[in-house]
PDB file of C-alpha atoms and ligand atoms in Angstrom:
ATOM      1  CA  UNK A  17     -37.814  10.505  20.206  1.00  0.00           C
ATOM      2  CA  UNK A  18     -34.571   9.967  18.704  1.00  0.00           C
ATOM      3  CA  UNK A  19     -31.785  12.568  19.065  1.00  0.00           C
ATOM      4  CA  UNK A  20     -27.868  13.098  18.228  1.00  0.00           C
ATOM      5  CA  UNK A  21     -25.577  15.633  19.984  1.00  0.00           C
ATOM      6  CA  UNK A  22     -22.853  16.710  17.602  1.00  0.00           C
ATOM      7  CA  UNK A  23     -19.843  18.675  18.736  1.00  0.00           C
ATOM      8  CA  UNK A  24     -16.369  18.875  18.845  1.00  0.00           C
ATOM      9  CA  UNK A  25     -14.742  17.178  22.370  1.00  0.00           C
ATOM     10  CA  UNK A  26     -15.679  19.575  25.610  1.00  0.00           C
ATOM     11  CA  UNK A  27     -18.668  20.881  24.160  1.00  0.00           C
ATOM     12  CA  UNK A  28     -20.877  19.753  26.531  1.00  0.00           C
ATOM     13  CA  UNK A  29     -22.272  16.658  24.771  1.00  0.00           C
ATOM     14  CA  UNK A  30     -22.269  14.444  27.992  1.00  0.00           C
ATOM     15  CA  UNK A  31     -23.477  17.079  30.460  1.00  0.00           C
ATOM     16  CA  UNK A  32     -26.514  17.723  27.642  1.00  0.00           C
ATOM     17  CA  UNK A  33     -27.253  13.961  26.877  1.00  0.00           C
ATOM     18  CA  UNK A  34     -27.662  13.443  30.778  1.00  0.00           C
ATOM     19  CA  UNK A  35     -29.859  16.504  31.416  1.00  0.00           C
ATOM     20  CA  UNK A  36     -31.937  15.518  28.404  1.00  0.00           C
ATOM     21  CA  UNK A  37     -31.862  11.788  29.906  1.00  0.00           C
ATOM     22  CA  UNK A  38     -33.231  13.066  33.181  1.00  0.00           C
ATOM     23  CA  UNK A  39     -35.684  15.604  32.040  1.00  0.00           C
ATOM     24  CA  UNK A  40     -37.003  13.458  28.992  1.00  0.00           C
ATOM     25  CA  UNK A  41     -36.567   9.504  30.126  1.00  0.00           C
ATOM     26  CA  UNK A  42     -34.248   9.306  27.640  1.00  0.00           C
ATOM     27  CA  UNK A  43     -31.543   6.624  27.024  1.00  0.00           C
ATOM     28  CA  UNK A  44     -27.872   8.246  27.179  1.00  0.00           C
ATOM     29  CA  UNK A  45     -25.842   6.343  24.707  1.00  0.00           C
ATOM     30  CA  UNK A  46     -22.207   7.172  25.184  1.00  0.00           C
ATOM     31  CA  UNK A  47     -20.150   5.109  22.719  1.00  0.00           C
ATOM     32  CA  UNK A  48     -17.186   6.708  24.748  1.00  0.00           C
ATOM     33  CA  UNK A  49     -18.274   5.580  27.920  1.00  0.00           C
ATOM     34  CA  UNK A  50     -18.934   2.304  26.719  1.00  0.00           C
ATOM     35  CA  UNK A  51     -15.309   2.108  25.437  1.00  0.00           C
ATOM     36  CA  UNK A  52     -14.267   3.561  28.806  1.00  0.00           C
ATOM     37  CA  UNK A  53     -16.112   0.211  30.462  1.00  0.00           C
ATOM     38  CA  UNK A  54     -14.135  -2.108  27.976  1.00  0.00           C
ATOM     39  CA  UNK A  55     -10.755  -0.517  28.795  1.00  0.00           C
ATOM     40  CA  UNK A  56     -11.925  -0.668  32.758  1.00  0.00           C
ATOM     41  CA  UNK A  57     -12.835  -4.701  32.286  1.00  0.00           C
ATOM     42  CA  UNK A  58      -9.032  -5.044  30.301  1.00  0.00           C
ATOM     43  CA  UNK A  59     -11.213  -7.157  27.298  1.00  0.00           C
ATOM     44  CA  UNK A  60      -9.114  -7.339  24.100  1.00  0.00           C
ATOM     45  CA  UNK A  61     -11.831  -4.473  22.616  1.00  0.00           C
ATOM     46  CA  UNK A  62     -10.496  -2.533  25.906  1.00  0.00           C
ATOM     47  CA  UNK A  63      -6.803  -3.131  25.309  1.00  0.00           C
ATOM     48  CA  UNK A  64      -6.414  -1.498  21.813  1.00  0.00           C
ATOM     49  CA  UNK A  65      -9.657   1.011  22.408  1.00  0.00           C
ATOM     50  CA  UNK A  66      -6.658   2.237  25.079  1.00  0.00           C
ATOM     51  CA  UNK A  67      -4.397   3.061  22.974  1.00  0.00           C
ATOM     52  CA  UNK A  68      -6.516   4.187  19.920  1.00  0.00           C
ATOM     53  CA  UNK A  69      -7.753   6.786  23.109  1.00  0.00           C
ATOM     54  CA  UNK A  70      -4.886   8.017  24.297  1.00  0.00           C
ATOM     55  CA  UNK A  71      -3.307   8.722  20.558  1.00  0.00           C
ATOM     56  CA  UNK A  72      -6.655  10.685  20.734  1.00  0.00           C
ATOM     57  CA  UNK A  73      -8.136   8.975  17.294  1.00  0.00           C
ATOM     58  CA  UNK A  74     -11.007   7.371  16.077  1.00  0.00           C
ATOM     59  CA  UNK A  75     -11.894   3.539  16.725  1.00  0.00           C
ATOM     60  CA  UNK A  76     -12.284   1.290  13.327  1.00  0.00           C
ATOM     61  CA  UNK A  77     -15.788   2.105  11.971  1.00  0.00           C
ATOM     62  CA  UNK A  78     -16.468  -1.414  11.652  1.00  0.00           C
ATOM     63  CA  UNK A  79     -16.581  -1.565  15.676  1.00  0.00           C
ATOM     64  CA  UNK A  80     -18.582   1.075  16.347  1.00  0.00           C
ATOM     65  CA  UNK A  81     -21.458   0.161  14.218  1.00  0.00           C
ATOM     66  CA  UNK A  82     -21.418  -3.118  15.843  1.00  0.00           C
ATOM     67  CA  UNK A  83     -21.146  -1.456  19.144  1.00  0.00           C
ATOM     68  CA  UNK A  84     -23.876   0.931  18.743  1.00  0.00           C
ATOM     69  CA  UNK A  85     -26.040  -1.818  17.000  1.00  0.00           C
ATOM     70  CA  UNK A  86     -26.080  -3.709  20.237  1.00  0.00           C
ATOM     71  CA  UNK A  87     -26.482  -0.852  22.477  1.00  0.00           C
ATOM     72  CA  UNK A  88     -29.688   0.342  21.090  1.00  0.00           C
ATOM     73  CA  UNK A  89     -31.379  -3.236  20.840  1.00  0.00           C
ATOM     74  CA  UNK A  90     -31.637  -2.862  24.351  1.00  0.00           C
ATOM     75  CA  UNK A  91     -34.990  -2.245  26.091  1.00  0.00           C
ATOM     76  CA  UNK A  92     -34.283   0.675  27.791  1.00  0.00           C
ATOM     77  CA  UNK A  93     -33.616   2.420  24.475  1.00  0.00           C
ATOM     78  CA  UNK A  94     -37.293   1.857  23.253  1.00  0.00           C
ATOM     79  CA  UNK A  95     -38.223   4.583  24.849  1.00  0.00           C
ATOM     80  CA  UNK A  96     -35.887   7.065  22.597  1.00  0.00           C
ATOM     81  CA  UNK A  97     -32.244   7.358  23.008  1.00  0.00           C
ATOM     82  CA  UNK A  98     -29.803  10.390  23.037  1.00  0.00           C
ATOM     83  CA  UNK A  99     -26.619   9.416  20.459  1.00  0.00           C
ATOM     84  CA  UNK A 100     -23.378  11.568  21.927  1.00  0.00           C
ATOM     85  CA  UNK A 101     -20.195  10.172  20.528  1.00  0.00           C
ATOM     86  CA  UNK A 102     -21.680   8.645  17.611  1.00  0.00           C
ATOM     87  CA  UNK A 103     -21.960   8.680  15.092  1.00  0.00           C
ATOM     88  CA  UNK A 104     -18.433  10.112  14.026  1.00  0.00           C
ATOM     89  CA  UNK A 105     -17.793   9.534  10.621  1.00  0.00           C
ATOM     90  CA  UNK A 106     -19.545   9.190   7.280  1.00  0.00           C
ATOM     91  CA  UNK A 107     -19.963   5.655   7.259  1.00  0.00           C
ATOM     92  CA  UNK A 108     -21.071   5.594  10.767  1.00  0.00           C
ATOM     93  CA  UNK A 109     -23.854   7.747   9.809  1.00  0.00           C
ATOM     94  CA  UNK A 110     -24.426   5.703   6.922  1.00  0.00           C
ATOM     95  CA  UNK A 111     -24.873   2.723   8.779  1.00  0.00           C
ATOM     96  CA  UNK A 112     -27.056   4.418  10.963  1.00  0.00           C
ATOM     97  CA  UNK A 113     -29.389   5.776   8.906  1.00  0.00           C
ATOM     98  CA  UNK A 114     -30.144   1.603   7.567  1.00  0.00           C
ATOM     99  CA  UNK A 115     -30.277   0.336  11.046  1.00  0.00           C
ATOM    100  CA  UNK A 116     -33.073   3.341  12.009  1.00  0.00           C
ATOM    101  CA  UNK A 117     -34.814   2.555   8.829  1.00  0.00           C
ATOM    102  CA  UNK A 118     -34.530  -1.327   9.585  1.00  0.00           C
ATOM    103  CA  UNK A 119     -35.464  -0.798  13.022  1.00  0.00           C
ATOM    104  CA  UNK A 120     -38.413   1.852  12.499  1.00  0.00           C
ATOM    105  CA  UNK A 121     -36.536   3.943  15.218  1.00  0.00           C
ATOM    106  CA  UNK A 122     -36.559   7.519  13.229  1.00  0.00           C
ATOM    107  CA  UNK A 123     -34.417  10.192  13.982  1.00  0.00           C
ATOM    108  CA  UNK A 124     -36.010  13.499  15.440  1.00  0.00           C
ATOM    109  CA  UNK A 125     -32.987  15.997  15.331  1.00  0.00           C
ATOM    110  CA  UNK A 126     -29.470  16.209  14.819  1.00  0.00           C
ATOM    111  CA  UNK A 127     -28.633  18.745  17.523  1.00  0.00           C
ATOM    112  CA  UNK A 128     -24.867  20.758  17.185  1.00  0.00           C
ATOM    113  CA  UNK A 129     -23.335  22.387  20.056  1.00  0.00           C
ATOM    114  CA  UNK A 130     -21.067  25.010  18.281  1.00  0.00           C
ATOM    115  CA  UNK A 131     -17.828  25.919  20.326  1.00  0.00           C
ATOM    116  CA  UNK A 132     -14.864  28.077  19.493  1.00  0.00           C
ATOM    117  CA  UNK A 133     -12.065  25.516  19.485  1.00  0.00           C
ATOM    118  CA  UNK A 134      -9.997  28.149  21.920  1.00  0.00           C
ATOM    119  CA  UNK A 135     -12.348  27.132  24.586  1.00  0.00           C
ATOM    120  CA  UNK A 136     -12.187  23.516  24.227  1.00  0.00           C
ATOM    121  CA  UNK A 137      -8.839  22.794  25.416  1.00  0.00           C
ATOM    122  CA  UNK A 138      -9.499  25.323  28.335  1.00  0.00           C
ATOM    123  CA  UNK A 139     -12.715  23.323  29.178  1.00  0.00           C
ATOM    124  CA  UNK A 140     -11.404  19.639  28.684  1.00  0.00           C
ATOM    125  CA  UNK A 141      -8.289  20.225  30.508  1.00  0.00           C
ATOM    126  CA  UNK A 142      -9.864  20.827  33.814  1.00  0.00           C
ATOM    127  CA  UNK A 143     -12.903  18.461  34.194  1.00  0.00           C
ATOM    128  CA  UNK A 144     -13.617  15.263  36.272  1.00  0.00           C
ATOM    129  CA  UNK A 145     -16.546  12.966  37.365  1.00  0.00           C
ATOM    130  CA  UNK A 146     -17.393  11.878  40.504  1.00  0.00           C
ATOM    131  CA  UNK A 147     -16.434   7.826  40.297  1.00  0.00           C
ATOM    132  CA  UNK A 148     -19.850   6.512  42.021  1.00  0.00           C
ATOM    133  CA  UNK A 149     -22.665   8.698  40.696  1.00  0.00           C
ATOM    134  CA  UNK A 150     -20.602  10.717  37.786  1.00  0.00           C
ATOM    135  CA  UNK A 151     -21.652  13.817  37.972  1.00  0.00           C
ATOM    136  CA  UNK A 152     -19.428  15.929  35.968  1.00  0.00           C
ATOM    137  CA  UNK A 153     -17.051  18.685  37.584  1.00  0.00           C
ATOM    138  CA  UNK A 154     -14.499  21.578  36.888  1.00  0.00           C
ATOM    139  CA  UNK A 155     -11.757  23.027  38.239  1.00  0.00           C
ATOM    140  CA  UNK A 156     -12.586  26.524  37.221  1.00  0.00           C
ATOM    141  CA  UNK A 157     -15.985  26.128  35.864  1.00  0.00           C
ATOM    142  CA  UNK A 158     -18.092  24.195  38.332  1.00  0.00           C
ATOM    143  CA  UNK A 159     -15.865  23.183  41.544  1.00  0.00           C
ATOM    144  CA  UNK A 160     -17.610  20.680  43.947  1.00  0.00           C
ATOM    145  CA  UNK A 161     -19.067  22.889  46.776  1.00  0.00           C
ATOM    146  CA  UNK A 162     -17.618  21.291  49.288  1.00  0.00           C
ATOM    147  CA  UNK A 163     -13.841  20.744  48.047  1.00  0.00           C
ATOM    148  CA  UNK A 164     -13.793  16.639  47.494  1.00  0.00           C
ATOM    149  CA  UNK A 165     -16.587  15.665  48.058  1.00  0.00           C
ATOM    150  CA  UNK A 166     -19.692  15.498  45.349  1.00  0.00           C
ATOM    151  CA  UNK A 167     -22.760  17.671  45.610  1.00  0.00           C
ATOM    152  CA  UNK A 168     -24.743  15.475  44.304  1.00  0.00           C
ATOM    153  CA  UNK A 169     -24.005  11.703  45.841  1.00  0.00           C
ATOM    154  CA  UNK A 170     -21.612  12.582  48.801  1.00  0.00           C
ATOM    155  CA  UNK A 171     -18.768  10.663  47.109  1.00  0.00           C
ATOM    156  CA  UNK A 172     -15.120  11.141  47.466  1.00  0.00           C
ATOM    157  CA  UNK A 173     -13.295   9.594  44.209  1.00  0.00           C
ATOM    158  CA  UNK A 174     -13.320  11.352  41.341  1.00  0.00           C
ATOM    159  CA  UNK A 175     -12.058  10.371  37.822  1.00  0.00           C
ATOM    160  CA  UNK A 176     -10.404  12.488  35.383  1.00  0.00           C
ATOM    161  CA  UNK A 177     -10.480  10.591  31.943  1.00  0.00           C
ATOM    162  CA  UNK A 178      -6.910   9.552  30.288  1.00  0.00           C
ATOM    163  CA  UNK A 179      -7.225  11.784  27.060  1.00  0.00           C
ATOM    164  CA  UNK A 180      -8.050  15.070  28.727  1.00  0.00           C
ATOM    165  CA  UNK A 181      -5.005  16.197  28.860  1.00  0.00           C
ATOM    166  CA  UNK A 182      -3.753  19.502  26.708  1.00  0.00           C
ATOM    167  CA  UNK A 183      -1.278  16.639  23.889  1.00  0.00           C
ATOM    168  CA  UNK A 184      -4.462  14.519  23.206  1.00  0.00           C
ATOM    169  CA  UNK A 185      -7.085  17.228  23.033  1.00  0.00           C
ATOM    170  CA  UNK A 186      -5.549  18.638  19.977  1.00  0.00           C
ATOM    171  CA  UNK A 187      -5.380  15.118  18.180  1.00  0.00           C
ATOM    172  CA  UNK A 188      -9.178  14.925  19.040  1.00  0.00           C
ATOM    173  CA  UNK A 189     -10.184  18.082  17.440  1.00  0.00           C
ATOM    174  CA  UNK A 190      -8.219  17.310  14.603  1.00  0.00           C
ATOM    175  CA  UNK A 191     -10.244  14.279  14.189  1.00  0.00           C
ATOM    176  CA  UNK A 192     -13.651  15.700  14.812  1.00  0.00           C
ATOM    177  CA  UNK A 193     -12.803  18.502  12.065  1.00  0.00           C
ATOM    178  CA  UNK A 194     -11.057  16.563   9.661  1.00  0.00           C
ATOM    179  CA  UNK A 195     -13.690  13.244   9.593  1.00  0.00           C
ATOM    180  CA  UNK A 196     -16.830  14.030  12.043  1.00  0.00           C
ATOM    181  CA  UNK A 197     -17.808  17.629  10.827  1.00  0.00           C
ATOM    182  CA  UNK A 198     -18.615  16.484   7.355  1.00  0.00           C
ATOM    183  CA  UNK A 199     -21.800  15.179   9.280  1.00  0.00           C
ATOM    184  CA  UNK A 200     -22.881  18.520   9.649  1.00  0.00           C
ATOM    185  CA  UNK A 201     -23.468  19.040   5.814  1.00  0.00           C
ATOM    186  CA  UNK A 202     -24.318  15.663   5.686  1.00  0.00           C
ATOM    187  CA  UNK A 203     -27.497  16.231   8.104  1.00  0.00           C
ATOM    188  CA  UNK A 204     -28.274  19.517   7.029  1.00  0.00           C
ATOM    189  CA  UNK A 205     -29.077  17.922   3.517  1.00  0.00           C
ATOM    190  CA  UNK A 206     -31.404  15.508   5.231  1.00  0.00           C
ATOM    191  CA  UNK A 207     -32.982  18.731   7.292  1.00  0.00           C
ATOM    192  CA  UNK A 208     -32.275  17.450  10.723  1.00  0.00           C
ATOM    193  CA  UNK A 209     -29.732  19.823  11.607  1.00  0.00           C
ATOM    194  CA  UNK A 210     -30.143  22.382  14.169  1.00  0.00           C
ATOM    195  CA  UNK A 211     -27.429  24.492  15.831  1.00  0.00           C
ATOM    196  CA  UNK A 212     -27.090  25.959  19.161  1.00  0.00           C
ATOM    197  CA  UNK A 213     -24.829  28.020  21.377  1.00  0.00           C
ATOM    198  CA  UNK A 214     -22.398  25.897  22.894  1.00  0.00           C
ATOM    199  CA  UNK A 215     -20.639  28.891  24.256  1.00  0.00           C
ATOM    200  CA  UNK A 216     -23.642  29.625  26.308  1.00  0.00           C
ATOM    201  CA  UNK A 217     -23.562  28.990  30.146  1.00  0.00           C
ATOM    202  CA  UNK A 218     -25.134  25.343  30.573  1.00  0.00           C
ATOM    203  CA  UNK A 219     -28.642  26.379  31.345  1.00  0.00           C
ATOM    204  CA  UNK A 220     -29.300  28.409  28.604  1.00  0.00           C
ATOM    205  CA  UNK A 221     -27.610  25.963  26.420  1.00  0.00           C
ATOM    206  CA  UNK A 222     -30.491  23.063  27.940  1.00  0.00           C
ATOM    207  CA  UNK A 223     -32.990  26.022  27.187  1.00  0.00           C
ATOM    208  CA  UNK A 224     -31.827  26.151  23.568  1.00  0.00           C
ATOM    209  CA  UNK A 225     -32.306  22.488  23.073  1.00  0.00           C
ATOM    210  CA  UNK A 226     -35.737  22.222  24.832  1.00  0.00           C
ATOM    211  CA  UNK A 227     -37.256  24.812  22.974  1.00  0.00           C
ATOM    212  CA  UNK A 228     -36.013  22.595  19.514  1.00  0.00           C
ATOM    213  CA  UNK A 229     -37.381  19.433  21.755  1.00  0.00           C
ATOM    214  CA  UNK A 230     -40.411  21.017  22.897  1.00  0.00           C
ATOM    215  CA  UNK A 231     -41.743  20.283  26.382  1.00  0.00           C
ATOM    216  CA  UNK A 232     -41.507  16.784  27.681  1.00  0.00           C
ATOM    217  CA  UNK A 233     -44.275  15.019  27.696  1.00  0.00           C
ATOM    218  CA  UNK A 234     -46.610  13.408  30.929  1.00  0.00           C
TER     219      UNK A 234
HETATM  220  P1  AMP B  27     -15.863  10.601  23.836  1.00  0.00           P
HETATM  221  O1  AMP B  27     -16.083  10.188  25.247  1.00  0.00           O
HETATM  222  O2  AMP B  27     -17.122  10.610  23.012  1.00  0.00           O
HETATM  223  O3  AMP B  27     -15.076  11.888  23.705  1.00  0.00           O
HETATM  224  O4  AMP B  27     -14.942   9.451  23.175  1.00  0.00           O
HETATM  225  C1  AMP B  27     -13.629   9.198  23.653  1.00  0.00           C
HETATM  226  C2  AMP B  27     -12.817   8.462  22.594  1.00  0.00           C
HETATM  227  O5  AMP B  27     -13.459   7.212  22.290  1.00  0.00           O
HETATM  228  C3  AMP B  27     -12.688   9.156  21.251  1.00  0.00           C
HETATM  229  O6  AMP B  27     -11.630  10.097  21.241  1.00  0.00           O
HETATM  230  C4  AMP B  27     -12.442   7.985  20.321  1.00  0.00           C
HETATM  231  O7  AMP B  27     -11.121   7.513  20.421  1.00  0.00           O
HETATM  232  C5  AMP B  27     -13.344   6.900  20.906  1.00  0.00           C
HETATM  233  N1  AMP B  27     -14.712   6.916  20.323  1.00  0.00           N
HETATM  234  C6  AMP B  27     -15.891   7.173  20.965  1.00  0.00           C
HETATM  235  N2  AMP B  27     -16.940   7.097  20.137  1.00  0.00           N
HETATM  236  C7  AMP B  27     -16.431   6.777  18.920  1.00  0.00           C
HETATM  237  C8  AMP B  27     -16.992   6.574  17.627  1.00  0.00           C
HETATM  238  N3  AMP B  27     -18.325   6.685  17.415  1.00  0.00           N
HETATM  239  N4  AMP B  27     -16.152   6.266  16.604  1.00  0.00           N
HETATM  240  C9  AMP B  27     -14.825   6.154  16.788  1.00  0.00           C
HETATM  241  N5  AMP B  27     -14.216   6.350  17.965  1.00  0.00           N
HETATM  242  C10 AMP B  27     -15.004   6.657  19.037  1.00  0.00           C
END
């Protein structure tokens, strides 16, 4: 099974795609954590994905569609992948749709997370990941429960990414309104699109999605 998460920045698209990952064996492709790794390794791709980030706009379609190309000829994506972060524009979808068709990897659902834009800056403004096992965190919303160190792995370094901070957050919404929300119209015309609470606490937004998913299977 083949899924996208669409949704502004802070939605929850990450902490979703992992659950999903987890509960359906799942591939997690991040197109924003794989630019996060370039920028990390200082490759050329790295050194202007940096500043492309931190101005809080879009990377060159071209790029991505090579990028994502690569990243789901990989074996581990066989088994179905989870798309968050891409596509982003209409010609990302575009070239998505011909490389599923190519590929005979068909897409199951389009899945939006709908969030007031109010809460988004709120939300993006205050999370980080643990650095070893990155598990995601909040300062209001889900503190560690033991104050620096992570629930999950025991680890003590924790990463807060570049562009969530309150100047870039606005740029990023007003790219995902202005060129990845046409997306919306453009998969409810194919009838993939389904909407659910993003508002919702994080459970019941995982119990929205399963119940589109239906249960796992084995
Ligand atoms: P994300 O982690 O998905 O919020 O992505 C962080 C940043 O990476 C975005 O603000 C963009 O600058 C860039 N980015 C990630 N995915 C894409 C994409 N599919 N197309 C263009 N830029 C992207």
């Amino acid at each position: 099974m083949n899924l996208i998460l669409l949704g502004p920045p802070g939605a929850g698209k990450g902490t979703q795609a992992k659950l999903l990952e987890e509960r359906y064996g799942l591939a997690q492709v991040s197109t924003g954590d794989m630019l996060r790794a370039e920028v990390k390794s200082g490759s050329e791709l790295g050194q202007k994905a940096k500043a492309i980030m931190e101005r809080g706009e879009l990377m060159p379609d071209s790029i991505m569609i090579a990028m994502l190309g690569a990243r789901v000829a990989q074996p581990d994506a066989s088994r179905g992948f989870i798309l968050d972060g891409f596509p982003r524009t209409v010609p990302q979808a575009e070239a998505l749709d011909v490389l599923l068709r190519e590929t005979g990897m068909p897409l199951a659902h389009v899945i939006e997370l709908q969030v007031d834009d109010a809460a988004l800056v709120e939300r993006i403004s205050g999370r980080f990941t643990c650095a070893k096992c990155g598990e995601g965190y909040h300062d209001r919303f889900k503190a560690c429960r033991i104050a620096g160190t992570c629930d999950k792995c025991g680890g003590t370094e924790f990463i807060r990414r570049a562009d969530d901070n309150a100047a870039t957050v606005g740029a990023r919404l007003e790219a995902y309104h202005r060129q990845t929300a046409p997306l919306l119209p453009y998969y409810g015309a194919q009838g993939k699109l389904r909407v659910v609470d993003g508002m919702a606490e994080m459970a019941e937004v995982s119990r929205q999605i399963e119940a589109i998913l239906g249960a796992p299977r084995g």
